[in-house]
Amino acid sequence: MKKFMALVCTAVLGMGILTACGGVAADAGEETAAGDKTTFTVGFDAEFPPYGYMDEDGSYTGFDLDLAKEVCARNGWEFVAQPIDWDSKDMELNSGSIDCIWNGFTMQGREDAYTWTVPYVDNSQVFVVPADAGIAAQADLAGKVVGVQKDSSALAALDGEAKELAVTFADLQQYGDYNVAFMDLEQGAIDALAIDIGVANYQISSRGDAFVILEERLASEQYGIGFKLGNDELKNKVEATLLEMAKDGTFMKIAEKYADFGLTDSVCLGK
């Protein structure tokens, strides 16, 4: 009888261990209730300043990550910054590796692909060119080699509403991240770079007066926080916290840390 009971206990214990260790895999389609969360994992492109990037001390920082940290602090969650390959963002989100994509993430054209918070930044896409290139307008880009990030809003604009402009380029080169693209721009491998204005301001500020932004905008958009489609409970919790931060002034206080990059003018939450 003792041997039988021992076997039963062992089996029950084993089932408990399997449930604890394999629960995520077994219930991959289920979302953790916001009230049960202990961690909040933000997926972001670590080469996308000022929204998310690696600081000089090796830590991850940026406007979006600072906002996420405050959201976590107010909800008692442990904040986890998870750098991702931008091309793999949907796989990361759908697998549960990350809770959201929070990284200057454009809502336009993706409205039905994610569960979105309210927008918090009004953004524009622009062209950055060398200051001495003699390029003063978009028309001057005809016959030029232009760079753009893969799966970016700038690329979507050039493939869509600005396609007539794009066909005038000698070539449109796609990059995995903006640091490599700016290196090619500095070395003359490309003549211009289509990019979000916030990232453009950050990159130019760190490179002196070597580059300028063309006055004509390529496109405009809004940033939101993207959750897995249907994960309304977690989205609602994060959104409510953000709105609370906007109401008490914390949101704008965080934006002011990045005023040199135009974020105080671009943010729209609470205005």
GROMACS .gro file of C-alpha atoms in nm:
model
  271
    1MET     CA    1   0.000   0.000   0.000
    2LYS     CA    2   0.284   0.236   0.087
    3LYS     CA    3   0.450   0.160  -0.248
    4PHE     CA    4   0.122   0.232  -0.429
    5MET     CA    5   0.073   0.565  -0.247
    6ALA     CA    6   0.432   0.661  -0.321
    7LEU     CA    7   0.375   0.598  -0.690
    8VAL     CA    8   0.058   0.807  -0.683
    9CYS     CA    9   0.235   1.095  -0.509
   10THR     CA   10   0.524   1.075  -0.752
   11ALA     CA   11   0.282   1.087  -1.045
   12VAL     CA   12   0.093   1.385  -0.900
   13LEU     CA   13   0.419   1.568  -0.827
   14GLY     CA   14   0.539   1.496  -1.179
   15MET     CA   15   0.219   1.637  -1.323
   16GLY     CA   16   0.266   1.949  -1.113
   17ILE     CA   17   0.620   1.996  -1.236
   18LEU     CA   18   0.512   1.950  -1.597
   19THR     CA   19   0.234   2.203  -1.547
   20ALA     CA   20   0.467   2.457  -1.389
   21CYS     CA   21   0.745   2.417  -1.645
   22GLY     CA   22   0.537   2.348  -1.951
   23GLY     CA   23   0.234   2.567  -1.885
   24VAL     CA   24   0.338   2.832  -2.134
   25ALA     CA   25   0.381   2.582  -2.413
   26ALA     CA   26   0.059   2.401  -2.331
   27ASP     CA   27  -0.142   2.724  -2.321
   28ALA     CA   28   0.045   2.924  -2.584
   29GLY     CA   29  -0.282   3.066  -2.717
   30GLU     CA   30  -0.385   3.208  -2.379
   31GLU     CA   31  -0.283   3.547  -2.247
   32THR     CA   32  -0.174   3.602  -1.887
   33ALA     CA   33  -0.435   3.810  -1.708
   34ALA     CA   34  -0.309   4.160  -1.635
   35GLY     CA   35  -0.389   4.115  -1.267
   36ASP     CA   36  -0.175   3.800  -1.248
   37LYS     CA   37   0.135   3.944  -1.415
   38THR     CA   38   0.467   3.972  -1.236
   39THR     CA   39   0.682   4.076  -1.533
   40PHE     CA   40   0.622   4.295  -1.837
   41THR     CA   41   0.845   4.221  -2.137
   42VAL     CA   42   0.880   4.495  -2.396
   43GLY     CA   43   1.001   4.404  -2.744
   44PHE     CA   44   1.205   4.679  -2.908
   45ASP     CA   45   1.465   4.753  -3.173
   46ALA     CA   46   1.784   4.838  -2.983
   47GLU     CA   47   1.904   5.051  -3.275
   48PHE     CA   48   1.612   5.297  -3.271
   49PRO     CA   49   1.704   5.603  -3.064
   50PRO     CA   50   1.560   5.801  -2.897
   51TYR     CA   51   1.282   5.545  -2.844
   52GLY     CA   52   1.499   5.244  -2.757
   53TYR     CA   53   1.876   5.197  -2.774
   54MET     CA   54   2.187   5.093  -2.583
   55ASP     CA   55   2.341   5.365  -2.369
   56GLU     CA   56   2.716   5.421  -2.330
   57ASP     CA   57   2.718   5.213  -2.011
   58GLY     CA   58   2.569   4.915  -2.196
   59SER     CA   59   2.219   4.947  -2.051
   60TYR     CA   60   1.904   4.981  -2.260
   61THR     CA   61   1.732   5.317  -2.247
   62GLY     CA   62   1.511   5.551  -2.447
   63PHE     CA   63   1.180   5.735  -2.433
   64ASP     CA   64   0.961   5.430  -2.481
   65LEU     CA   65   1.158   5.220  -2.234
   66ASP     CA   66   1.139   5.497  -1.974
   67LEU     CA   67   0.761   5.508  -2.020
   68ALA     CA   68   0.741   5.129  -1.988
   69LYS     CA   69   0.950   5.132  -1.669
   70GLU     CA   70   0.709   5.379  -1.511
   71VAL     CA   71   0.410   5.169  -1.618
   72CYS     CA   72   0.573   4.868  -1.452
   73ALA     CA   73   0.651   5.059  -1.135
   74ARG     CA   74   0.288   5.165  -1.100
   75ASN     CA   75   0.157   4.812  -1.155
   76GLY     CA   76   0.413   4.624  -0.945
   77TRP     CA   77   0.561   4.446  -1.248
   78GLU     CA   78   0.922   4.364  -1.314
   79PHE     CA   79   1.030   4.548  -1.630
   80VAL     CA   80   1.211   4.339  -1.893
   81ALA     CA   81   1.364   4.508  -2.200
   82GLN     CA   82   1.386   4.251  -2.478
   83PRO     CA   83   1.580   4.356  -2.792
   84ILE     CA   84   1.437   4.191  -3.102
   85ASP     CA   85   1.514   4.157  -3.469
   86TRP     CA   86   1.257   4.390  -3.622
   87ASP     CA   87   1.184   4.142  -3.900
   88SER     CA   88   1.087   3.885  -3.634
   89LYS     CA   89   0.868   4.107  -3.419
   90ASP     CA   90   0.542   3.927  -3.504
   91MET     CA   91   0.690   3.587  -3.426
   92GLU     CA   92   0.819   3.717  -3.092
   93LEU     CA   93   0.480   3.863  -3.003
   94ASN     CA   94   0.272   3.566  -3.113
   95SER     CA   95   0.498   3.315  -2.936
   96GLY     CA   96   0.465   3.501  -2.606
   97SER     CA   97   0.836   3.589  -2.588
   98ILE     CA   98   0.731   3.953  -2.549
   99ASP     CA   99   0.415   4.115  -2.412
  100CYS     CA  100   0.406   4.403  -2.657
  101ILE     CA  101   0.594   4.593  -2.924
  102TRP     CA  102   0.675   4.934  -2.778
  103ASN     CA  103   0.932   5.107  -2.993
  104GLY     CA  104   0.810   5.394  -3.207
  105PHE     CA  105   0.565   5.146  -3.356
  106THR     CA  106   0.349   5.290  -3.634
  107MET     CA  107  -0.023   5.222  -3.621
  108GLN     CA  108  -0.115   5.325  -3.976
  109GLY     CA  109  -0.145   5.028  -4.209
  110ARG     CA  110  -0.139   4.786  -3.915
  111GLU     CA  111  -0.470   4.874  -3.751
  112ASP     CA  112  -0.616   4.524  -3.780
  113ALA     CA  113  -0.297   4.329  -3.713
  114TYR     CA  114  -0.253   4.420  -3.345
  115THR     CA  115  -0.452   4.534  -3.044
  116TRP     CA  116  -0.345   4.896  -3.003
  117THR     CA  117  -0.338   5.152  -2.726
  118VAL     CA  118  -0.434   5.509  -2.802
  119PRO     CA  119  -0.160   5.691  -2.997
  120TYR     CA  120   0.097   5.878  -2.790
  121VAL     CA  121   0.328   6.034  -3.054
  122ASP     CA  122   0.258   6.214  -3.383
  123ASN     CA  123   0.550   6.130  -3.611
  124SER     CA  124   0.674   6.213  -3.960
  125GLN     CA  125   0.908   6.043  -4.205
  126VAL     CA  126   1.175   6.260  -4.359
  127PHE     CA  127   1.485   6.242  -4.576
  128VAL     CA  128   1.830   6.299  -4.426
  129VAL     CA  129   2.106   6.405  -4.667
  130PRO     CA  130   2.467   6.524  -4.631
  131ALA     CA  131   2.474   6.899  -4.575
  132ASP     CA  132   2.708   6.951  -4.869
  133ALA     CA  133   2.526   6.720  -5.114
  134GLY     CA  134   2.337   6.993  -5.295
  135ILE     CA  135   2.006   6.816  -5.228
  136ALA     CA  136   1.747   7.070  -5.119
  137ALA     CA  137   1.416   6.905  -5.211
  138GLN     CA  138   1.266   6.565  -5.278
  139ALA     CA  139   1.283   6.633  -5.652
  140ASP     CA  140   1.663   6.642  -5.619
  141LEU     CA  141   1.660   6.274  -5.516
  142ALA     CA  142   1.592   6.166  -5.875
  143GLY     CA  143   1.875   5.939  -5.988
  144LYS     CA  144   2.008   5.908  -5.631
  145VAL     CA  145   2.061   5.601  -5.413
  146VAL     CA  146   1.830   5.617  -5.111
  147GLY     CA  147   1.842   5.402  -4.798
  148VAL     CA  148   1.553   5.292  -4.576
  149GLN     CA  149   1.499   5.044  -4.291
  150LYS     CA  150   1.326   4.715  -4.367
  151ASP     CA  151   0.960   4.696  -4.265
  152SER     CA  152   0.961   5.062  -4.163
  153SER     CA  153   0.699   5.333  -4.207
  154ALA     CA  154   0.927   5.513  -4.450
  155LEU     CA  155   0.947   5.201  -4.665
  156ALA     CA  156   0.568   5.162  -4.651
  157ALA     CA  157   0.531   5.521  -4.771
  158LEU     CA  158   0.777   5.469  -5.056
  159ASP     CA  159   0.595   5.152  -5.156
  160GLY     CA  160   0.258   5.325  -5.129
  161GLU     CA  161   0.160   5.691  -5.135
  162ALA     CA  162   0.510   5.807  -5.235
  163LYS     CA  163   0.571   5.537  -5.495
  164GLU     CA  164   0.591   5.792  -5.776
  165LEU     CA  165   0.882   5.953  -5.594
  166ALA     CA  166   1.053   5.619  -5.524
  167VAL     CA  167   1.057   5.516  -5.891
  168THR     CA  168   1.275   5.819  -5.966
  169PHE     CA  169   1.554   5.685  -5.740
  170ALA     CA  170   1.850   5.507  -5.895
  171ASP     CA  171   1.811   5.247  -5.620
  172LEU     CA  172   1.632   5.195  -5.288
  173GLN     CA  173   1.852   5.001  -5.045
  174GLN     CA  174   1.700   4.838  -4.737
  175TYR     CA  175   1.886   4.810  -4.405
  176GLY     CA  176   1.838   4.605  -4.092
  177ASP     CA  177   1.919   4.899  -3.863
  178TYR     CA  178   1.986   5.271  -3.890
  179ASN     CA  179   2.341   5.268  -3.757
  180VAL     CA  180   2.462   5.079  -4.063
  181ALA     CA  181   2.253   5.303  -4.288
  182PHE     CA  182   2.410   5.618  -4.140
  183MET     CA  183   2.756   5.469  -4.183
  184ASP     CA  184   2.681   5.419  -4.553
  185LEU     CA  185   2.544   5.774  -4.573
  186GLU     CA  186   2.862   5.909  -4.416
  187GLN     CA  187   3.079   5.711  -4.656
  188GLY     CA  188   2.879   5.810  -4.963
  189ALA     CA  189   2.745   5.462  -5.038
  190ILE     CA  190   2.395   5.613  -5.037
  191ASP     CA  191   2.288   5.971  -5.110
  192ALA     CA  192   1.991   6.001  -4.872
  193LEU     CA  193   1.815   5.813  -4.596
  194ALA     CA  194   1.437   5.794  -4.542
  195ILE     CA  195   1.378   5.782  -4.166
  196ASP     CA  196   1.150   5.879  -3.876
  197ILE     CA  197   1.208   6.240  -3.774
  198GLY     CA  198   1.275   6.157  -3.408
  199VAL     CA  199   1.548   5.911  -3.501
  200ALA     CA  200   1.683   6.160  -3.758
  201ASN     CA  201   1.710   6.433  -3.495
  202TYR     CA  202   1.891   6.198  -3.258
  203GLN     CA  203   2.139   6.077  -3.519
  204ILE     CA  204   2.211   6.427  -3.651
  205SER     CA  205   2.263   6.567  -3.300
  206SER     CA  206   2.537   6.309  -3.241
  207ARG     CA  207   2.712   6.383  -3.572
  208GLY     CA  208   2.747   6.760  -3.566
  209ASP     CA  209   2.636   6.956  -3.871
  210ALA     CA  210   2.728   6.696  -4.133
  211PHE     CA  211   2.364   6.620  -4.220
  212VAL     CA  212   2.038   6.805  -4.273
  213ILE     CA  213   1.671   6.708  -4.290
  214LEU     CA  214   1.480   6.803  -4.604
  215GLU     CA  215   1.191   7.034  -4.522
  216GLU     CA  216   0.936   6.835  -4.724
  217ARG     CA  217   0.789   6.546  -4.525
  218LEU     CA  218   0.767   6.202  -4.681
  219ALA     CA  219   0.464   6.098  -4.470
  220SER     CA  220   0.304   6.138  -4.127
  221GLU     CA  221   0.180   5.881  -3.880
  222GLN     CA  222   0.110   5.801  -3.516
  223TYR     CA  223   0.285   5.569  -3.272
  224GLY     CA  224   0.101   5.328  -3.044
  225ILE     CA  225   0.183   5.024  -2.833
  226GLY     CA  226   0.102   4.702  -3.018
  227PHE     CA  227  -0.023   4.393  -2.832
  228LYS     CA  228  -0.112   4.051  -2.966
  229LEU     CA  229  -0.448   4.071  -3.138
  230GLY     CA  230  -0.719   4.007  -2.879
  231ASN     CA  231  -0.507   4.080  -2.571
  232ASP     CA  232  -0.742   4.358  -2.462
  233GLU     CA  233  -0.701   4.305  -2.087
  234LEU     CA  234  -0.330   4.380  -2.081
  235LYS     CA  235  -0.366   4.659  -2.336
  236ASN     CA  236  -0.637   4.824  -2.125
  237LYS     CA  237  -0.422   4.807  -1.811
  238VAL     CA  238  -0.118   4.961  -1.980
  239GLU     CA  239  -0.328   5.224  -2.156
  240ALA     CA  240  -0.504   5.326  -1.834
  241THR     CA  241  -0.166   5.366  -1.664
  242LEU     CA  242  -0.033   5.577  -1.951
  243LEU     CA  243  -0.338   5.804  -1.937
  244GLU     CA  244  -0.286   5.837  -1.561
  245MET     CA  245   0.077   5.937  -1.627
  246ALA     CA  246  -0.036   6.195  -1.882
  247LYS     CA  247  -0.287   6.340  -1.637
  248ASP     CA  248  -0.040   6.378  -1.349
  249GLY     CA  249   0.239   6.520  -1.571
  250THR     CA  250   0.476   6.223  -1.554
  251PHE     CA  251   0.441   6.146  -1.926
  252MET     CA  252   0.551   6.495  -2.033
  253LYS     CA  253   0.828   6.498  -1.771
  254ILE     CA  254   0.976   6.186  -1.933
  255ALA     CA  255   0.936   6.340  -2.281
  256GLU     CA  256   1.129   6.648  -2.164
  257LYS     CA  257   1.436   6.429  -2.115
  258TYR     CA  258   1.437   6.391  -2.494
  259ALA     CA  259   1.341   6.748  -2.584
  260ASP     CA  260   1.653   6.787  -2.799
  261PHE     CA  261   1.507   6.525  -3.033
  262GLY     CA  262   1.175   6.703  -3.074
  263LEU     CA  263   0.971   6.467  -2.858
  264THR     CA  264   0.803   6.740  -2.653
  265ASP     CA  265   0.658   6.873  -2.978
  266SER     CA  266   0.568   6.529  -3.115
  267VAL     CA  267   0.389   6.370  -2.819
  268CYS     CA  268   0.011   6.382  -2.845
  269LEU     CA  269  -0.113   6.193  -2.539
  270GLY     CA  270  -0.301   6.419  -2.300
  271LYS     CA  271  -0.295   6.720  -2.533
   0.00000   0.00000   0.00000
